[in-house]
Short mmCIF file of C-alpha atoms in Angstrom, two decimals:
data_model
loop_
_atom_site.label_atom_id
_atom_site.label_comp_id
_atom_site.label_asym_id
_atom_site.label_seq_id
_atom_site.Cartn_x
_atom_site.Cartn_y
_atom_site.Cartn_z
CA UNK N 1 39.65 6.81 -23.13
CA UNK N 2 37.81 5.21 -20.24
CA UNK N 3 35.16 2.68 -21.26
CA UNK N 4 31.63 4.16 -21.52
CA UNK N 5 29.64 4.43 -18.26
CA UNK N 6 26.48 2.32 -18.97
CA UNK N 7 23.46 4.59 -18.63
CA UNK N 8 21.21 1.84 -17.36
CA UNK N 9 22.93 1.70 -13.96
CA UNK N 10 22.36 5.26 -13.07
CA UNK N 11 19.03 6.19 -14.58
CA UNK N 12 15.64 4.61 -14.67
CA UNK N 13 14.02 3.50 -17.91
CA UNK N 14 11.59 5.71 -19.80
CA UNK N 15 8.87 3.07 -19.72
CA UNK N 16 9.11 2.86 -15.89
CA UNK N 17 8.89 6.69 -15.56
CA UNK N 18 5.71 6.78 -17.78
CA UNK N 19 4.23 3.71 -15.98
CA UNK N 20 4.78 5.72 -12.62
CA UNK N 21 2.14 8.22 -13.87
CA UNK N 22 2.87 10.38 -16.75
CA UNK N 23 0.60 13.53 -16.65
CA UNK N 24 -1.86 12.21 -14.02
CA UNK N 25 -1.70 15.32 -12.00
CA UNK N 26 -5.02 17.20 -12.02
CA UNK N 27 -6.51 14.75 -14.43
CA UNK N 28 -4.60 16.28 -17.38
CA UNK N 29 -5.69 19.90 -17.21
CA UNK N 30 -2.62 21.58 -18.43
CA UNK N 31 -2.17 25.29 -18.09
CA UNK N 32 -3.72 26.15 -21.36
CA UNK N 33 -7.18 24.36 -20.57
CA UNK N 34 -9.77 27.04 -19.68
CA UNK N 35 -11.11 26.57 -16.14
CA UNK N 36 -13.17 28.58 -13.60
CA UNK N 37 -14.97 30.48 -16.28
CA UNK N 38 -11.61 32.01 -17.33
CA UNK N 39 -11.23 33.78 -14.09
CA UNK N 40 -7.44 34.48 -14.07
CA UNK N 41 -7.05 35.00 -10.22
CA UNK N 42 -8.78 31.51 -9.57
CA UNK N 43 -6.65 29.87 -12.28
CA UNK N 44 -3.48 31.27 -10.60
CA UNK N 45 -4.60 29.68 -7.38
CA UNK N 46 -5.20 26.29 -9.25
CA UNK N 47 -1.70 26.60 -10.81
CA UNK N 48 -0.18 27.37 -7.49
CA UNK N 49 -1.79 24.19 -6.05
CA UNK N 50 -0.52 22.21 -9.08
CA UNK N 51 3.04 23.39 -8.51
CA UNK N 52 2.74 22.65 -4.84
CA UNK N 53 1.60 19.07 -5.70
CA UNK N 54 4.59 18.63 -8.17
CA UNK N 55 6.99 19.71 -5.58
CA UNK N 56 5.49 17.59 -2.71
CA UNK N 57 3.90 20.38 -0.62
CA UNK N 58 0.74 18.38 -0.21
CA UNK N 59 -0.83 20.39 2.63
CA UNK N 60 -0.43 23.68 0.87
CA UNK N 61 -1.96 22.29 -2.25
CA UNK N 62 -4.88 20.84 -0.34
CA UNK N 63 -5.54 24.17 1.36
CA UNK N 64 -5.81 26.02 -1.90
CA UNK N 65 -7.83 23.23 -3.59
CA UNK N 66 -10.40 22.94 -0.84
CA UNK N 67 -10.99 26.67 -0.98
CA UNK N 68 -11.54 26.46 -4.66
CA UNK N 69 -13.97 23.63 -4.24
CA UNK N 70 -16.09 25.88 -2.01
CA UNK N 71 -16.10 28.74 -4.63
CA UNK N 72 -16.52 26.52 -7.69
CA UNK N 73 -18.38 23.31 -6.55
CA UNK N 74 -19.04 22.36 -10.24
CA UNK N 75 -15.39 22.52 -11.40
CA UNK N 76 -14.51 18.86 -12.03
CA UNK N 77 -10.81 19.58 -12.03
CA UNK N 78 -10.82 20.44 -8.43
CA UNK N 79 -11.93 17.17 -6.82
CA UNK N 80 -9.57 15.35 -9.29
CA UNK N 81 -6.73 17.30 -7.97
CA UNK N 82 -7.77 16.84 -4.35
CA UNK N 83 -7.88 13.12 -4.92
CA UNK N 84 -4.40 13.23 -6.52
CA UNK N 85 -3.01 15.20 -3.49
CA UNK N 86 -4.59 12.77 -0.93
CA UNK N 87 -3.24 9.68 -2.78
CA UNK N 88 0.15 11.20 -2.94
CA UNK N 89 -0.04 11.77 0.78
CA UNK N 90 -0.94 8.07 1.32
CA UNK N 91 -4.44 8.93 2.42
CA UNK N 92 -6.18 6.51 0.15
CA UNK N 93 -9.08 5.87 2.58
CA UNK N 94 -9.72 9.68 2.71
CA UNK N 95 -9.55 9.88 -1.03
CA UNK N 96 -12.19 7.09 -1.19
CA UNK N 97 -14.49 8.98 1.31
CA UNK N 98 -14.08 12.07 -0.84
CA UNK N 99 -15.07 9.96 -3.91
CA UNK N 100 -18.04 8.61 -2.14
CA UNK N 101 -19.19 12.14 -1.13
CA UNK N 102 -18.80 13.35 -4.73
CA UNK N 103 -21.11 10.46 -5.80
CA UNK N 104 -23.67 11.42 -3.17
CA UNK N 105 -23.79 14.95 -4.48
CA UNK N 106 -24.10 13.81 -8.09
CA UNK N 107 -23.75 10.48 -9.81
CA UNK N 108 -22.05 12.09 -12.81
CA UNK N 109 -19.45 10.58 -15.20
CA UNK N 110 -16.67 12.69 -13.62
CA UNK N 111 -17.65 11.56 -10.07
CA UNK N 112 -17.77 7.91 -11.12
CA UNK N 113 -14.34 8.15 -12.63
CA UNK N 114 -13.00 9.52 -9.42
CA UNK N 115 -14.52 6.56 -7.60
CA UNK N 116 -12.96 4.17 -10.01
CA UNK N 117 -9.51 5.54 -9.61
CA UNK N 118 -9.47 4.52 -5.94
CA UNK N 119 -11.61 1.45 -6.19
CA UNK N 120 -10.74 -1.56 -4.08
CA UNK N 121 -10.48 -3.83 -7.00
CA UNK N 122 -10.17 -3.89 -10.74
CA UNK N 123 -13.55 -5.35 -11.06
CA UNK N 124 -15.18 -2.67 -9.09
CA UNK N 125 -13.19 0.03 -11.18
CA UNK N 126 -14.44 -1.58 -14.43
CA UNK N 127 -18.10 -1.78 -13.42
CA UNK N 128 -17.90 1.95 -12.16
CA UNK N 129 -16.24 3.09 -15.38
CA UNK N 130 -18.86 1.13 -17.35
CA UNK N 131 -21.68 3.07 -15.50
CA UNK N 132 -19.82 6.36 -16.32
CA UNK N 133 -19.70 5.47 -20.03
CA UNK N 134 -23.33 4.53 -20.02
CA UNK N 135 -24.05 8.14 -18.97
CA UNK N 136 -21.72 9.61 -21.52
CA UNK N 137 -20.19 7.43 -24.13
CA UNK N 138 -17.52 10.12 -24.96
CA UNK N 139 -16.28 10.81 -21.40
CA UNK N 140 -12.60 10.80 -21.78
CA UNK N 141 -11.82 9.75 -18.20
CA UNK N 142 -14.05 6.76 -18.41
CA UNK N 143 -12.60 5.63 -21.80
CA UNK N 144 -9.10 6.24 -20.53
CA UNK N 145 -9.64 4.27 -17.46
CA UNK N 146 -11.16 1.21 -19.35
CA UNK N 147 -8.28 1.39 -21.68
CA UNK N 148 -5.72 1.26 -18.82
CA UNK N 149 -7.59 -1.56 -17.16
CA UNK N 150 -7.13 -3.75 -20.33
CA UNK N 151 -3.47 -2.93 -20.67
CA UNK N 152 -2.97 -3.65 -17.00
CA UNK N 153 -4.81 -6.94 -17.14
CA UNK N 154 -2.75 -8.03 -20.11
CA UNK N 155 0.55 -7.12 -18.35
CA UNK N 156 -0.25 -8.74 -15.06
CA UNK N 157 -1.88 -11.92 -16.42
CA UNK N 158 1.49 -13.68 -17.02
CA UNK N 159 0.89 -17.35 -17.93
CA UNK N 160 -2.70 -17.25 -16.42
CA UNK N 161 -4.10 -16.25 -19.71
CA UNK N 162 -3.29 -17.77 -23.26
CA UNK N 163 -1.05 -15.57 -25.40
CA UNK N 164 -3.88 -15.05 -27.76
CA UNK N 165 -6.14 -13.58 -25.21
CA UNK N 166 -3.32 -11.43 -23.63
CA UNK N 167 -2.51 -10.04 -27.09
CA UNK N 168 -6.23 -9.32 -27.64
CA UNK N 169 -6.34 -7.30 -24.43
CA UNK N 170 -3.23 -5.42 -25.29
CA UNK N 171 -4.59 -4.57 -28.70
CA UNK N 172 -8.01 -3.50 -27.42
CA UNK N 173 -6.24 -1.18 -24.86
CA UNK N 174 -3.94 0.23 -27.54
CA UNK N 175 -6.73 0.90 -29.93
CA UNK N 176 -8.84 2.60 -27.25
CA UNK N 177 -5.85 4.82 -26.36
CA UNK N 178 -5.36 5.75 -30.06
CA UNK N 179 -9.03 6.56 -30.53
CA UNK N 180 -9.05 8.68 -27.37
CA UNK N 181 -6.01 10.76 -28.64
CA UNK N 182 -7.68 11.13 -31.89
CA UNK N 183 -11.07 12.22 -30.52
CA UNK N 184 -9.74 14.30 -27.72
CA UNK N 185 -6.00 15.36 -28.35
CA UNK N 186 -6.26 17.75 -25.33
CA UNK N 187 -6.61 14.85 -22.89
CA UNK N 188 -3.04 14.58 -21.87
CA UNK N 189 -3.06 11.39 -19.68
CA UNK N 190 -3.94 9.35 -22.87
CA UNK N 191 -1.10 11.08 -24.75
CA UNK N 192 1.27 9.91 -21.90
CA UNK N 193 -0.04 6.34 -22.15
CA UNK N 194 0.32 6.64 -26.01
CA UNK N 195 4.01 7.52 -25.53
CA UNK N 196 4.42 4.54 -23.17
CA UNK N 197 2.97 2.19 -25.86
CA UNK N 198 5.39 3.72 -28.47
CA UNK N 199 8.19 2.80 -25.87
CA UNK N 200 6.94 -0.72 -25.44
CA UNK N 201 6.88 -1.18 -29.20
CA UNK N 202 10.53 -0.01 -29.53
CA UNK N 203 9.52 3.32 -31.47
CA UNK N 204 11.46 5.75 -29.41
CA UNK N 205 11.31 8.42 -32.12
CA UNK N 206 7.47 8.35 -31.97
CA UNK N 207 7.48 8.34 -28.27
CA UNK N 208 9.82 11.45 -28.07
CA UNK N 209 7.56 13.36 -30.57
CA UNK N 210 4.51 12.41 -28.38
CA UNK N 211 6.15 13.60 -25.25
CA UNK N 212 7.31 16.87 -26.84
CA UNK N 213 3.79 17.56 -28.00
CA UNK N 214 2.42 16.81 -24.56
CA UNK N 215 4.96 18.97 -22.83
CA UNK N 216 4.17 21.83 -25.20
CA UNK N 217 0.64 21.76 -23.72
CA UNK N 218 1.78 20.99 -20.15
CA UNK N 219 5.36 22.03 -19.44
CA UNK N 220 4.90 21.15 -15.73
CA UNK N 221 4.28 17.41 -16.27
CA UNK N 222 7.27 15.95 -14.41
CA UNK N 223 6.93 12.26 -15.23
CA UNK N 224 6.78 13.04 -18.93
CA UNK N 225 9.69 15.34 -18.84
CA UNK N 226 11.72 12.72 -16.95
CA UNK N 227 10.73 10.08 -19.58
CA UNK N 228 11.65 12.43 -22.44
CA UNK N 229 15.09 12.94 -20.83
CA UNK N 230 15.54 9.22 -20.44
CA UNK N 231 14.49 8.51 -24.11
CA UNK N 232 16.91 11.12 -25.30
CA UNK N 233 19.61 9.29 -23.41
CA UNK N 234 18.65 5.99 -24.93
CA UNK N 235 18.80 7.66 -28.48
CA UNK N 236 22.33 8.89 -27.71
CA UNK N 237 21.12 12.53 -27.50
CA UNK N 238 22.92 13.31 -24.25
CA UNK N 239 22.97 17.19 -24.66
CA UNK N 240 19.11 17.21 -25.21
CA UNK N 241 18.70 14.78 -22.21
CA UNK N 242 20.77 17.04 -19.99
CA UNK N 243 18.58 20.00 -20.93
CA UNK N 244 15.38 18.04 -19.96
CA UNK N 245 16.92 17.05 -16.59
CA UNK N 246 18.11 20.62 -15.93
CA UNK N 247 14.56 21.90 -16.61
CA UNK N 248 12.97 19.24 -14.40
CA UNK N 249 15.51 20.06 -11.66
CA UNK N 250 14.86 23.75 -11.79
CA UNK N 251 11.38 22.94 -10.62
CA UNK N 252 12.17 19.81 -8.56
CA UNK N 253 15.68 20.21 -7.09
CA UNK N 254 15.34 17.10 -4.95
CA UNK N 255 14.17 14.64 -7.75
CA UNK N 256 16.56 11.82 -7.46
CA UNK N 257 15.59 10.21 -10.78
CA UNK N 258 16.28 13.42 -12.53
CA UNK N 259 19.75 13.69 -10.76
CA UNK N 260 20.66 10.14 -11.83
CA UNK N 261 19.56 11.08 -15.37
CA UNK N 262 21.62 14.18 -15.36
CA UNK N 263 24.61 12.21 -14.03
CA UNK N 264 24.17 9.78 -17.00
CA UNK N 265 23.85 12.66 -19.53
CA UNK N 266 27.06 14.31 -18.11
CA UNK N 267 29.01 11.04 -18.27
CA UNK N 268 27.98 10.37 -21.77
CA UNK N 269 29.53 13.72 -22.64
CA UNK N 270 32.75 12.90 -20.92
CA UNK N 271 32.19 15.41 -18.10
CA UNK N 272 33.00 13.12 -15.17
CA UNK N 273 33.11 15.88 -12.59
CA UNK N 274 29.69 17.17 -13.54
CA UNK N 275 28.34 13.58 -13.36
CA UNK N 276 30.07 13.19 -9.95
CA UNK N 277 28.34 16.39 -8.75
CA UNK N 278 24.90 15.02 -9.74
CA UNK N 279 25.45 11.65 -8.09
CA UNK N 280 26.52 13.28 -4.86
CA UNK N 281 23.52 15.40 -4.83
CA UNK N 282 21.30 12.42 -5.28
CA UNK N 283 23.34 10.55 -2.38
CA UNK N 284 22.92 13.63 -0.13
CA UNK N 285 19.14 13.03 -0.36
CA UNK N 286 19.50 9.36 0.43
CA UNK N 287 23.05 8.36 1.51
CA UNK N 288 22.24 4.70 1.56
CA UNK N 289 20.64 4.47 -1.98
CA UNK N 290 22.26 1.42 -3.61
CA UNK N 291 21.74 2.87 -7.07
CA UNK N 292 23.64 6.03 -6.22
CA UNK N 293 26.39 4.03 -4.38
CA UNK N 294 26.85 1.76 -7.45
CA UNK N 295 26.89 4.74 -9.72
CA UNK N 296 29.44 6.39 -7.60
CA UNK N 297 31.74 3.29 -7.58
CA UNK N 298 31.61 2.86 -11.35
CA UNK N 299 32.23 6.53 -12.01
CA UNK N 300 35.14 6.69 -9.54
CA UNK N 301 36.77 3.70 -11.03
CA UNK N 302 36.13 4.22 -14.76
CA UNK N 303 36.33 7.92 -15.15
CA UNK N 304 38.05 9.48 -12.00
CA UNK N 305 40.90 6.99 -11.49
CA UNK N 306 40.11 6.67 -7.70
CA UNK N 307 40.07 2.97 -6.89
CA UNK N 308 39.90 3.54 -3.18
CA UNK N 309 36.78 5.78 -3.44
CA UNK N 310 35.25 3.26 -5.82
CA UNK N 311 35.88 0.36 -3.44
CA UNK N 312 34.39 2.21 -0.61
CA UNK N 313 31.27 3.06 -2.52
CA UNK N 314 30.97 -0.46 -3.94
CA UNK N 315 31.30 -2.08 -0.45
CA UNK N 316 28.53 0.19 0.90
CA UNK N 317 26.37 -0.74 -2.08
CA UNK N 318 26.77 -4.55 -1.59
CA UNK N 319 26.32 -4.27 2.18
CA UNK N 320 23.10 -2.32 1.84
CA UNK N 321 20.04 -4.38 2.92
CA UNK N 322 18.16 -2.57 0.10
CA UNK N 323 20.44 -3.68 -2.65
CA UNK N 324 18.41 -6.90 -3.45
CA UNK N 325 15.34 -4.91 -3.76
CA UNK N 326 16.84 -1.86 -5.62
CA UNK N 327 19.28 -3.51 -8.04
CA UNK N 328 18.90 -6.34 -10.49
CA UNK N 329 20.92 -9.38 -10.16
CA UNK N 330 23.16 -8.32 -13.05
CA UNK N 331 23.83 -4.85 -11.25
CA UNK N 332 24.68 -6.66 -7.95
CA UNK N 333 27.03 -8.90 -9.94
CA UNK N 334 28.73 -6.04 -11.60
CA UNK N 335 29.33 -4.28 -8.30
CA UNK N 336 30.83 -7.56 -6.98
CA UNK N 337 33.12 -8.02 -9.88
CA UNK N 338 34.25 -4.49 -9.95
CA UNK N 339 35.01 -4.70 -6.28
CA UNK N 340 36.95 -7.94 -6.78
CA UNK N 341 39.03 -6.40 -9.58
CA UNK N 342 39.98 -3.38 -7.34
CA UNK N 343 40.85 -5.55 -4.36
CA UNK N 344 42.85 -8.21 -6.46
CA UNK N 345 46.59 -8.03 -5.46
CA UNK N 346 48.78 -6.38 -8.12
CA UNK N 347 52.64 -6.35 -8.56
CA UNK N 348 52.75 -2.68 -8.89
CA UNK N 349 52.43 -0.16 -5.98
CA UNK N 350 48.86 0.99 -5.25
CA UNK N 351 47.85 4.34 -6.77
CA UNK N 352 47.31 7.08 -4.36
CA UNK N 353 43.78 8.53 -4.05
CA UNK N 354 43.54 11.67 -6.01
CA UNK N 355 42.88 15.01 -4.38
CA UNK N 356 39.37 16.53 -4.99
#
C-alpha cells in the first residue's frame, strides 16, 4: 500500500478557515431569524442577496440589498449586508462612507458597530464599540467586536507584551465570547469564534459540535462548513469530511479550498482517481497554484505510479514565484526532496507513464 498522503499539504487548517471569517455574512442573520416583519417575499429577496454574496456575485447582491434598504430603512441586517458586500468587493472606502451615512441618520448601537468594523485603527474601533455599549450594554455586535479586539491584540502582540498580559487578554476575550454565546445563542458570529477557540485549545470534538449547531441554524455559512470538513479530516473522519466538502461545492463549485479538502478526503479513503479529479478542478481555476501543483506531484508519485507526471508538477511548483508565499519552508523542502528522488539515476529501466 502506498504511504498515506499528508492532509496538511492539500487542505487548509480549520483554524485558518474560521479566522478568515466564519459566519460573518450578514452579521449572523441565518435563515431562521425573523426579518422584515416576517414578510416572506422580502425575506426571499434578502436570502437571494445572501446567496449572491456567498457565490461572489457582489453587484447582484448590492442591487437587491439597496432596494430593500429603501423599503425597510430600519432593518439593521440590510446595512450590515451592504457593508459585507462592499468589503468583499474591495470597496472599503465606500463601506466607510456608508457607515458614516448610517451614523448621520442615527447614532445607534448597530450603526456604531458598522463603523467600528471598517475603522481605520483598532483604537478607533475600540472607542466606537465602547460608545455602542454605553447606549446598550447587551448589544451583541458591540460585545462581540470588543471580544475579537482583545483576542486579536493578544495574537498580534508577540513579544511586545509580557506573557502574563497576553494571557490576560486572551482570557478576557474567551470569557466575553462564552458569555455572549450564553446570553444570545442565536448570534452566530460569536458561535463561530467559540468554535475557533476550541480549535486553538485542541478540543476538536467541542469545535465540531459547535460548528454542527451553527450550521443547523445557518446551513449557508461557507466558512464554517469548510472548517467543519477540515476538522473531520483532522479527526480521521474522511467520509464525513467528504460530505461537508460536497455540500459546500454544490453551492460554491469554484471554491478552491473546498476542492483541496475534497481531494484530501478522497485520498484518505484510497480513492486516488477521485482525489486527482478534485485537484485538477482546483488547478483549472488557478493553473499556477503552488499548493495544487505540490498536491498533484505527491498524488501522482505516491498513489498513481506516475513519476514523470509527478516530476512535471513538482518542477512547476518549485519554479513558481508564488511558492515562497504560499508554501511553508517544510512543504518547499518536501517538494524538492521528492523531485530529487524521482530524478535520481537508477539501475533499472525507467517506468513508462501510465495511460489516463
